[in-house]
């Protein structure tokens, strides 16, 4: 049981190694192939965070370890109001921990699932923020590569955070191509599927797919048969329902161009920001979070916007604990540990 009034750790030592015992475990928020996400409360400051826990045994392949380090480096290097913040990262002999800001509104996916589809005004509010976030990532030579409703979180104020950089590619300059095939099937750009190499504009294809999904409830080329879906992505023109406005249709068509050379955003995010569907957005007001969001989380139950399939699981079932006594320095992954509050990287772990 939590004993939140029992402050038994010495928190005044700035070089104290962070351990999982520094947190009270509150609820399971989600699970994926490699990671589990747990709501925690830090013992020394009483703040809530979302801890992403990865088992080292599941990251045995060097490529997976490289992806985790790349994700950590991106999170440390990116500072944007619409990108998730990394507060700490640390490890022990069995696990890696990303301590991220907690977004109580849950995933945009869950919000969409409840609503079934959004209006164009609602969609524009979320998409405009995503455009600014992707624009910032591209300015840092990062291709995001996993834009989907599950990776867009809603914060305390109803604004978004892009999260999960496990598939992102760093150090890709303008018009430089990368050739790995990765991403979520429904949102993959054709050039990724054909392995012709892809640039930053692959993210703008995913943006077009996301706009379509927010307005209709499904991705544009969705099919339960994955191979059929891939063929549709590569060869089929998108069919947009008539209830979507002509200018929004035009934006979707321009983003879902099979040939990346013809895709809106090829020359930069300004092409998308200047499209008529987004022309009334005041980007500075948006950055200052002065628009009223269509949804603001009610905080009576802090996990109300997360699936009960996860939040009602016993905390023990995710086995987040690994005592500092079992720390094995020989199993450490170098260059992982980070402490934002000290604004420096820590080399001792």
PDB file of N, CA and C in Angstrom, residues 194-276:
ATOM      1  N   UNK A 194       6.909   0.983 -50.738  1.00  0.00           N
ATOM      2  CA  UNK A 194       7.649   0.576 -51.936  1.00  0.00           C
ATOM      3  C   UNK A 194       9.152   0.593 -51.721  1.00  0.00           C
ATOM      4  N   UNK A 195       9.577   1.002 -50.527  1.00  0.00           N
ATOM      5  CA  UNK A 195      10.987   1.007 -50.129  1.00  0.00           C
ATOM      6  C   UNK A 195      11.849   1.811 -51.092  1.00  0.00           C
ATOM      7  N   UNK A 196      11.279   2.908 -51.580  1.00  0.00           N
ATOM      8  CA  UNK A 196      12.020   3.798 -52.475  1.00  0.00           C
ATOM      9  C   UNK A 196      12.782   4.873 -51.707  1.00  0.00           C
ATOM     10  N   UNK A 197      12.673   4.827 -50.407  1.00  0.00           N
ATOM     11  CA  UNK A 197      13.264   5.865 -49.572  1.00  0.00           C
ATOM     12  C   UNK A 197      12.246   6.946 -49.292  1.00  0.00           C
ATOM     13  N   UNK A 198      12.252   7.462 -48.070  1.00  0.00           N
ATOM     14  CA  UNK A 198      11.289   8.494 -47.717  1.00  0.00           C
ATOM     15  C   UNK A 198      11.975   9.656 -47.015  1.00  0.00           C
ATOM     16  N   UNK A 199      11.351  10.831 -47.147  1.00  0.00           N
ATOM     17  CA  UNK A 199      11.844  12.064 -46.552  1.00  0.00           C
ATOM     18  C   UNK A 199      10.870  12.527 -45.475  1.00  0.00           C
ATOM     19  N   UNK A 200      11.041  13.758 -45.046  1.00  0.00           N
ATOM     20  CA  UNK A 200      10.167  14.340 -44.029  1.00  0.00           C
ATOM     21  C   UNK A 200       8.715  14.385 -44.495  1.00  0.00           C
ATOM     22  N   UNK A 201       8.508  14.466 -45.808  1.00  0.00           N
ATOM     23  CA  UNK A 201       7.142  14.582 -46.331  1.00  0.00           C
ATOM     24  C   UNK A 201       6.300  13.341 -46.048  1.00  0.00           C
ATOM     25  N   UNK A 202       6.929  12.237 -45.641  1.00  0.00           N
ATOM     26  CA  UNK A 202       6.146  11.058 -45.232  1.00  0.00           C
ATOM     27  C   UNK A 202       5.257  11.395 -44.037  1.00  0.00           C
ATOM     28  N   UNK A 203       5.715  12.311 -43.190  1.00  0.00           N
ATOM     29  CA  UNK A 203       4.888  12.738 -42.049  1.00  0.00           C
ATOM     30  C   UNK A 203       3.642  13.480 -42.514  1.00  0.00           C
ATOM     31  N   UNK A 204       3.754  14.212 -43.623  1.00  0.00           N
ATOM     32  CA  UNK A 204       2.593  14.968 -44.107  1.00  0.00           C
ATOM     33  C   UNK A 204       1.558  14.044 -44.732  1.00  0.00           C
ATOM     34  N   UNK A 205       1.988  12.929 -45.317  1.00  0.00           N
ATOM     35  CA  UNK A 205       1.024  11.904 -45.731  1.00  0.00           C
ATOM     36  C   UNK A 205       0.221  11.428 -44.521  1.00  0.00           C
ATOM     37  N   UNK A 206       0.921  11.107 -43.427  1.00  0.00           N
ATOM     38  CA  UNK A 206       0.248  10.633 -42.215  1.00  0.00           C
ATOM     39  C   UNK A 206      -0.703  11.684 -41.674  1.00  0.00           C
ATOM     40  N   UNK A 207      -0.349  12.962 -41.819  1.00  0.00           N
ATOM     41  CA  UNK A 207      -1.242  14.036 -41.390  1.00  0.00           C
ATOM     42  C   UNK A 207      -2.533  14.000 -42.202  1.00  0.00           C
ATOM     43  N   UNK A 208      -2.420  13.787 -43.511  1.00  0.00           N
ATOM     44  CA  UNK A 208      -3.610  13.678 -44.349  1.00  0.00           C
ATOM     45  C   UNK A 208      -4.485  12.516 -43.936  1.00  0.00           C
ATOM     46  N   UNK A 209      -3.848  11.380 -43.626  1.00  0.00           N
ATOM     47  CA  UNK A 209      -4.605  10.216 -43.162  1.00  0.00           C
ATOM     48  C   UNK A 209      -5.296  10.507 -41.835  1.00  0.00           C
ATOM     49  N   UNK A 210      -4.633  11.258 -40.967  1.00  0.00           N
ATOM     50  CA  UNK A 210      -5.209  11.581 -39.659  1.00  0.00           C
ATOM     51  C   UNK A 210      -6.399  12.532 -39.802  1.00  0.00           C
ATOM     52  N   UNK A 211      -6.282  13.541 -40.657  1.00  0.00           N
ATOM     53  CA  UNK A 211      -7.414  14.446 -40.882  1.00  0.00           C
ATOM     54  C   UNK A 211      -8.627  13.644 -41.344  1.00  0.00           C
ATOM     55  N   UNK A 212      -8.401  12.760 -42.307  1.00  0.00           N
ATOM     56  CA  UNK A 212      -9.486  11.918 -42.831  1.00  0.00           C
ATOM     57  C   UNK A 212     -10.121  11.101 -41.705  1.00  0.00           C
ATOM     58  N   UNK A 213      -9.284  10.504 -40.862  1.00  0.00           N
ATOM     59  CA  UNK A 213      -9.807   9.652 -39.794  1.00  0.00           C
ATOM     60  C   UNK A 213     -10.598  10.446 -38.762  1.00  0.00           C
ATOM     61  N   UNK A 214     -10.107  11.625 -38.393  1.00  0.00           N
ATOM     62  CA  UNK A 214     -10.821  12.420 -37.398  1.00  0.00           C
ATOM     63  C   UNK A 214     -12.194  12.840 -37.909  1.00  0.00           C
ATOM     64  N   UNK A 215     -12.332  13.007 -39.217  1.00  0.00           N
ATOM     65  CA  UNK A 215     -13.599  13.462 -39.795  1.00  0.00           C
ATOM     66  C   UNK A 215     -14.552  12.325 -40.148  1.00  0.00           C
ATOM     67  N   UNK A 216     -14.021  11.108 -40.293  1.00  0.00           N
ATOM     68  CA  UNK A 216     -14.860   9.981 -40.736  1.00  0.00           C
ATOM     69  C   UNK A 216     -14.916   8.826 -39.745  1.00  0.00           C
ATOM     70  N   UNK A 217     -13.901   8.723 -38.867  1.00  0.00           N
ATOM     71  CA  UNK A 217     -13.861   7.637 -37.896  1.00  0.00           C
ATOM     72  C   UNK A 217     -12.932   6.503 -38.262  1.00  0.00           C
ATOM     73  N   UNK A 218     -12.451   6.481 -39.523  1.00  0.00           N
ATOM     74  CA  UNK A 218     -11.537   5.426 -39.968  1.00  0.00           C
ATOM     75  C   UNK A 218     -10.429   6.015 -40.834  1.00  0.00           C
ATOM     76  N   UNK A 219      -9.238   5.397 -40.863  1.00  0.00           N
ATOM     77  CA  UNK A 219      -8.192   5.850 -41.787  1.00  0.00           C
ATOM     78  C   UNK A 219      -8.649   5.682 -43.233  1.00  0.00           C
ATOM     79  N   UNK A 220      -8.058   6.433 -44.163  1.00  0.00           N
ATOM     80  CA  UNK A 220      -8.597   6.504 -45.530  1.00  0.00           C
ATOM     81  C   UNK A 220      -8.550   5.207 -46.324  1.00  0.00           C
ATOM     82  N   UNK A 221      -7.590   4.351 -46.086  1.00  0.00           N
ATOM     83  CA  UNK A 221      -7.457   3.132 -46.889  1.00  0.00           C
ATOM     84  C   UNK A 221      -7.632   1.882 -46.039  1.00  0.00           C
ATOM     85  N   UNK A 222      -8.350   2.029 -44.938  1.00  0.00           N
ATOM     86  CA  UNK A 222      -8.441   0.930 -43.974  1.00  0.00           C
ATOM     87  C   UNK A 222      -9.064  -0.321 -44.582  1.00  0.00           C
ATOM     88  N   UNK A 223      -8.430  -1.461 -44.312  1.00  0.00           N
ATOM     89  CA  UNK A 223      -8.966  -2.770 -44.680  1.00  0.00           C
ATOM     90  C   UNK A 223      -8.429  -3.778 -43.676  1.00  0.00           C
ATOM     91  N   UNK A 224      -9.266  -4.705 -43.260  1.00  0.00           N
ATOM     92  CA  UNK A 224      -8.829  -5.698 -42.270  1.00  0.00           C
ATOM     93  C   UNK A 224      -7.713  -6.583 -42.812  1.00  0.00           C
ATOM     94  N   UNK A 225      -7.689  -6.746 -44.115  1.00  0.00           N
ATOM     95  CA  UNK A 225      -6.608  -7.501 -44.759  1.00  0.00           C
ATOM     96  C   UNK A 225      -5.457  -6.533 -45.020  1.00  0.00           C
ATOM     97  N   UNK A 226      -4.361  -6.726 -44.319  1.00  0.00           N
ATOM     98  CA  UNK A 226      -3.263  -5.763 -44.382  1.00  0.00           C
ATOM     99  C   UNK A 226      -2.673  -5.654 -45.782  1.00  0.00           C
ATOM    100  N   UNK A 227      -2.547  -6.775 -46.473  1.00  0.00           N
ATOM    101  CA  UNK A 227      -1.971  -6.734 -47.824  1.00  0.00           C
ATOM    102  C   UNK A 227      -2.871  -5.966 -48.784  1.00  0.00           C
ATOM    103  N   UNK A 228      -4.187  -6.150 -48.633  1.00  0.00           N
ATOM    104  CA  UNK A 228      -5.134  -5.380 -49.450  1.00  0.00           C
ATOM    105  C   UNK A 228      -4.992  -3.895 -49.133  1.00  0.00           C
ATOM    106  N   UNK A 229      -4.868  -3.568 -47.852  1.00  0.00           N
ATOM    107  CA  UNK A 229      -4.720  -2.166 -47.450  1.00  0.00           C
ATOM    108  C   UNK A 229      -3.455  -1.557 -48.048  1.00  0.00           C
ATOM    109  N   UNK A 230      -2.373  -2.312 -48.045  1.00  0.00           N
ATOM    110  CA  UNK A 230      -1.133  -1.796 -48.625  1.00  0.00           C
ATOM    111  C   UNK A 230      -1.297  -1.508 -50.113  1.00  0.00           C
ATOM    112  N   UNK A 231      -2.000  -2.380 -50.812  1.00  0.00           N
ATOM    113  CA  UNK A 231      -2.241  -2.153 -52.239  1.00  0.00           C
ATOM    114  C   UNK A 231      -3.088  -0.907 -52.460  1.00  0.00           C
ATOM    115  N   UNK A 232      -4.071  -0.696 -51.583  1.00  0.00           N
ATOM    116  CA  UNK A 232      -4.909   0.502 -51.696  1.00  0.00           C
ATOM    117  C   UNK A 232      -4.086   1.760 -51.458  1.00  0.00           C
ATOM    118  N   UNK A 233      -3.216   1.713 -50.450  1.00  0.00           N
ATOM    119  CA  UNK A 233      -2.358   2.869 -50.167  1.00  0.00           C
ATOM    120  C   UNK A 233      -1.480   3.195 -51.369  1.00  0.00           C
ATOM    121  N   UNK A 234      -0.951   2.163 -52.006  1.00  0.00           N
ATOM    122  CA  UNK A 234      -0.024   2.384 -53.122  1.00  0.00           C
ATOM    123  C   UNK A 234      -0.731   2.795 -54.404  1.00  0.00           C
ATOM    124  N   UNK A 235      -1.963   2.307 -54.607  1.00  0.00           N
ATOM    125  CA  UNK A 235      -2.556   2.435 -55.941  1.00  0.00           C
ATOM    126  C   UNK A 235      -3.929   3.095 -56.007  1.00  0.00           C
ATOM    127  N   UNK A 236      -4.659   3.155 -54.900  1.00  0.00           N
ATOM    128  CA  UNK A 236      -6.046   3.633 -54.944  1.00  0.00           C
ATOM    129  C   UNK A 236      -6.122   5.107 -54.568  1.00  0.00           C
ATOM    130  N   UNK A 237      -6.883   5.882 -55.329  1.00  0.00           N
ATOM    131  CA  UNK A 237      -7.140   7.267 -54.951  1.00  0.00           C
ATOM    132  C   UNK A 237      -8.089   7.299 -53.760  1.00  0.00           C
ATOM    133  N   UNK A 238      -7.905   8.271 -52.893  1.00  0.00           N
ATOM    134  CA  UNK A 238      -8.732   8.359 -51.700  1.00  0.00           C
ATOM    135  C   UNK A 238     -10.146   8.797 -52.078  1.00  0.00           C
ATOM    136  N   UNK A 239     -11.134   8.202 -51.421  1.00  0.00           N
ATOM    137  CA  UNK A 239     -12.542   8.544 -51.632  1.00  0.00           C
ATOM    138  C   UNK A 239     -13.027   9.310 -50.400  1.00  0.00           C
ATOM    139  N   UNK A 240     -13.312  10.589 -50.561  1.00  0.00           N
ATOM    140  CA  UNK A 240     -13.663  11.440 -49.432  1.00  0.00           C
ATOM    141  C   UNK A 240     -15.167  11.685 -49.416  1.00  0.00           C
ATOM    142  N   UNK A 241     -15.837  11.456 -48.277  1.00  0.00           N
ATOM    143  CA  UNK A 241     -17.298  11.651 -48.199  1.00  0.00           C
ATOM    144  C   UNK A 241     -17.718  13.077 -48.545  1.00  0.00           C
ATOM    145  N   UNK A 242     -18.932  13.202 -49.072  1.00  0.00           N
ATOM    146  CA  UNK A 242     -19.438  14.499 -49.535  1.00  0.00           C
ATOM    147  C   UNK A 242     -19.696  15.479 -48.397  1.00  0.00           C
ATOM    148  N   UNK A 243     -19.882  14.977 -47.163  1.00  0.00           N
ATOM    149  CA  UNK A 243     -20.171  15.909 -46.069  1.00  0.00           C
ATOM    150  C   UNK A 243     -18.944  16.707 -45.640  1.00  0.00           C
ATOM    151  N   UNK A 244     -17.773  16.346 -46.137  1.00  0.00           N
ATOM    152  CA  UNK A 244     -16.553  17.110 -45.848  1.00  0.00           C
ATOM    153  C   UNK A 244     -16.481  18.283 -46.827  1.00  0.00           C
ATOM    154  N   UNK A 245     -16.125  19.454 -46.317  1.00  0.00           N
ATOM    155  CA  UNK A 245     -16.141  20.670 -47.133  1.00  0.00           C
ATOM    156  C   UNK A 245     -15.143  20.581 -48.284  1.00  0.00           C
ATOM    157  N   UNK A 246     -15.405  21.299 -49.379  1.00  0.00           N
ATOM    158  CA  UNK A 246     -14.495  21.270 -50.529  1.00  0.00           C
ATOM    159  C   UNK A 246     -13.062  21.680 -50.190  1.00  0.00           C
ATOM    160  N   UNK A 247     -12.881  22.707 -49.336  1.00  0.00           N
ATOM    161  CA  UNK A 247     -11.501  23.118 -49.044  1.00  0.00           C
ATOM    162  C   UNK A 247     -10.783  22.092 -48.176  1.00  0.00           C
ATOM    163  N   UNK A 248     -11.535  21.407 -47.311  1.00  0.00           N
ATOM    164  CA  UNK A 248     -10.913  20.345 -46.522  1.00  0.00           C
ATOM    165  C   UNK A 248     -10.587  19.148 -47.411  1.00  0.00           C
ATOM    166  N   UNK A 249     -11.481  18.824 -48.323  1.00  0.00           N
ATOM    167  CA  UNK A 249     -11.196  17.766 -49.297  1.00  0.00           C
ATOM    168  C   UNK A 249      -9.908  18.075 -50.056  1.00  0.00           C
ATOM    169  N   UNK A 250      -9.775  19.332 -50.466  1.00  0.00           N
ATOM    170  CA  UNK A 250      -8.592  19.726 -51.228  1.00  0.00           C
ATOM    171  C   UNK A 250      -7.321  19.505 -50.425  1.00  0.00           C
ATOM    172  N   UNK A 251      -7.347  19.849 -49.131  1.00  0.00           N
ATOM    173  CA  UNK A 251      -6.176  19.645 -48.283  1.00  0.00           C
ATOM    174  C   UNK A 251      -5.850  18.163 -48.166  1.00  0.00           C
ATOM    175  N   UNK A 252      -6.868  17.339 -47.941  1.00  0.00           N
ATOM    176  CA  UNK A 252      -6.631  15.897 -47.820  1.00  0.00           C
ATOM    177  C   UNK A 252      -6.046  15.344 -49.110  1.00  0.00           C
ATOM    178  N   UNK A 253      -6.630  15.722 -50.249  1.00  0.00           N
ATOM    179  CA  UNK A 253      -6.109  15.259 -51.539  1.00  0.00           C
ATOM    180  C   UNK A 253      -4.644  15.648 -51.719  1.00  0.00           C
ATOM    181  N   UNK A 254      -4.314  16.879 -51.353  1.00  0.00           N
ATOM    182  CA  UNK A 254      -2.946  17.373 -51.555  1.00  0.00           C
ATOM    183  C   UNK A 254      -1.942  16.692 -50.621  1.00  0.00           C
ATOM    184  N   UNK A 255      -2.410  16.305 -49.441  1.00  0.00           N
ATOM    185  CA  UNK A 255      -1.522  15.592 -48.506  1.00  0.00           C
ATOM    186  C   UNK A 255      -1.372  14.125 -48.870  1.00  0.00           C
ATOM    187  N   UNK A 256      -2.427  13.540 -49.431  1.00  0.00           N
ATOM    188  CA  UNK A 256      -2.401  12.112 -49.776  1.00  0.00           C
ATOM    189  C   UNK A 256      -2.002  11.885 -51.236  1.00  0.00           C
ATOM    190  N   UNK A 257      -1.043  12.662 -51.689  1.00  0.00           N
ATOM    191  CA  UNK A 257      -0.462  12.452 -53.014  1.00  0.00           C
ATOM    192  C   UNK A 257       0.497  11.262 -52.963  1.00  0.00           C
ATOM    193  N   UNK A 258       0.297  10.301 -53.862  1.00  0.00           N
ATOM    194  CA  UNK A 258       1.157   9.115 -53.872  1.00  0.00           C
ATOM    195  C   UNK A 258       2.623   9.486 -54.118  1.00  0.00           C
ATOM    196  N   UNK A 259       2.826  10.422 -55.026  1.00  0.00           N
ATOM    197  CA  UNK A 259       4.177  10.868 -55.352  1.00  0.00           C
ATOM    198  C   UNK A 259       4.580  11.957 -54.360  1.00  0.00           C
ATOM    199  N   UNK A 260       5.575  11.695 -53.513  1.00  0.00           N
ATOM    200  CA  UNK A 260       5.951  12.694 -52.497  1.00  0.00           C
ATOM    201  C   UNK A 260       6.427  14.004 -53.097  1.00  0.00           C
ATOM    202  N   UNK A 261       6.872  13.981 -54.355  1.00  0.00           N
ATOM    203  CA  UNK A 261       7.304  15.219 -54.996  1.00  0.00           C
ATOM    204  C   UNK A 261       6.136  16.173 -55.206  1.00  0.00           C
ATOM    205  N   UNK A 262       4.917  15.616 -55.278  1.00  0.00           N
ATOM    206  CA  UNK A 262       3.730  16.433 -55.509  1.00  0.00           C
ATOM    207  C   UNK A 262       2.945  16.722 -54.229  1.00  0.00           C
ATOM    208  N   UNK A 263       3.441  16.258 -53.110  1.00  0.00           N
ATOM    209  CA  UNK A 263       2.689  16.339 -51.853  1.00  0.00           C
ATOM    210  C   UNK A 263       2.831  17.713 -51.200  1.00  0.00           C
ATOM    211  N   UNK A 264       1.723  18.219 -50.691  1.00  0.00           N
ATOM    212  CA  UNK A 264       1.758  19.469 -49.951  1.00  0.00           C
ATOM    213  C   UNK A 264       2.641  19.287 -48.710  1.00  0.00           C
ATOM    214  N   UNK A 265       3.512  20.233 -48.455  1.00  0.00           N
ATOM    215  CA  UNK A 265       4.459  20.128 -47.351  1.00  0.00           C
ATOM    216  C   UNK A 265       5.829  19.674 -47.805  1.00  0.00           C
ATOM    217  N   UNK A 266       5.938  19.288 -49.070  1.00  0.00           N
ATOM    218  CA  UNK A 266       7.227  18.843 -49.600  1.00  0.00           C
ATOM    219  C   UNK A 266       8.312  19.887 -49.364  1.00  0.00           C
ATOM    220  N   UNK A 267       7.943  21.160 -49.503  1.00  0.00           N
ATOM    221  CA  UNK A 267       8.923  22.236 -49.346  1.00  0.00           C
ATOM    222  C   UNK A 267       8.907  22.863 -47.956  1.00  0.00           C
ATOM    223  N   UNK A 268       8.060  22.331 -47.071  1.00  0.00           N
ATOM    224  CA  UNK A 268       8.015  22.844 -45.710  1.00  0.00           C
ATOM    225  C   UNK A 268       6.596  23.002 -45.204  1.00  0.00           C
ATOM    226  N   UNK A 269       6.467  23.121 -43.883  1.00  0.00           N
ATOM    227  CA  UNK A 269       5.149  23.196 -43.248  1.00  0.00           C
ATOM    228  C   UNK A 269       4.378  24.441 -43.663  1.00  0.00           C
ATOM    229  N   UNK A 270       5.084  25.477 -44.123  1.00  0.00           N
ATOM    230  CA  UNK A 270       4.391  26.714 -44.507  1.00  0.00           C
ATOM    231  C   UNK A 270       3.361  26.448 -45.599  1.00  0.00           C
ATOM    232  N   UNK A 271       3.602  25.448 -46.448  1.00  0.00           N
ATOM    233  CA  UNK A 271       2.641  25.134 -47.508  1.00  0.00           C
ATOM    234  C   UNK A 271       1.308  24.681 -46.916  1.00  0.00           C
ATOM    235  N   UNK A 272       1.377  23.941 -45.837  1.00  0.00           N
ATOM    236  CA  UNK A 272       0.166  23.446 -45.182  1.00  0.00           C
ATOM    237  C   UNK A 272      -0.483  24.558 -44.370  1.00  0.00           C
ATOM    238  N   UNK A 273       0.326  25.324 -43.652  1.00  0.00           N
ATOM    239  CA  UNK A 273      -0.204  26.411 -42.822  1.00  0.00           C
ATOM    240  C   UNK A 273      -0.905  27.481 -43.665  1.00  0.00           C
ATOM    241  N   UNK A 274      -0.485  27.626 -44.922  1.00  0.00           N
ATOM    242  CA  UNK A 274      -1.082  28.619 -45.810  1.00  0.00           C
ATOM    243  C   UNK A 274      -2.279  28.090 -46.592  1.00  0.00           C
ATOM    244  N   UNK A 275      -2.625  26.821 -46.402  1.00  0.00           N
ATOM    245  CA  UNK A 275      -3.782  26.273 -47.127  1.00  0.00           C
ATOM    246  C   UNK A 275      -5.061  26.942 -46.606  1.00  0.00           C
ATOM    247  N   UNK A 276      -6.049  27.181 -47.488  1.00  0.00           N
ATOM    248  CA  UNK A 276      -7.285  27.864 -47.078  1.00  0.00           C
ATOM    249  C   UNK A 276      -7.994  27.236 -45.878  1.00  0.00           C
TER     250      UNK A 276
END
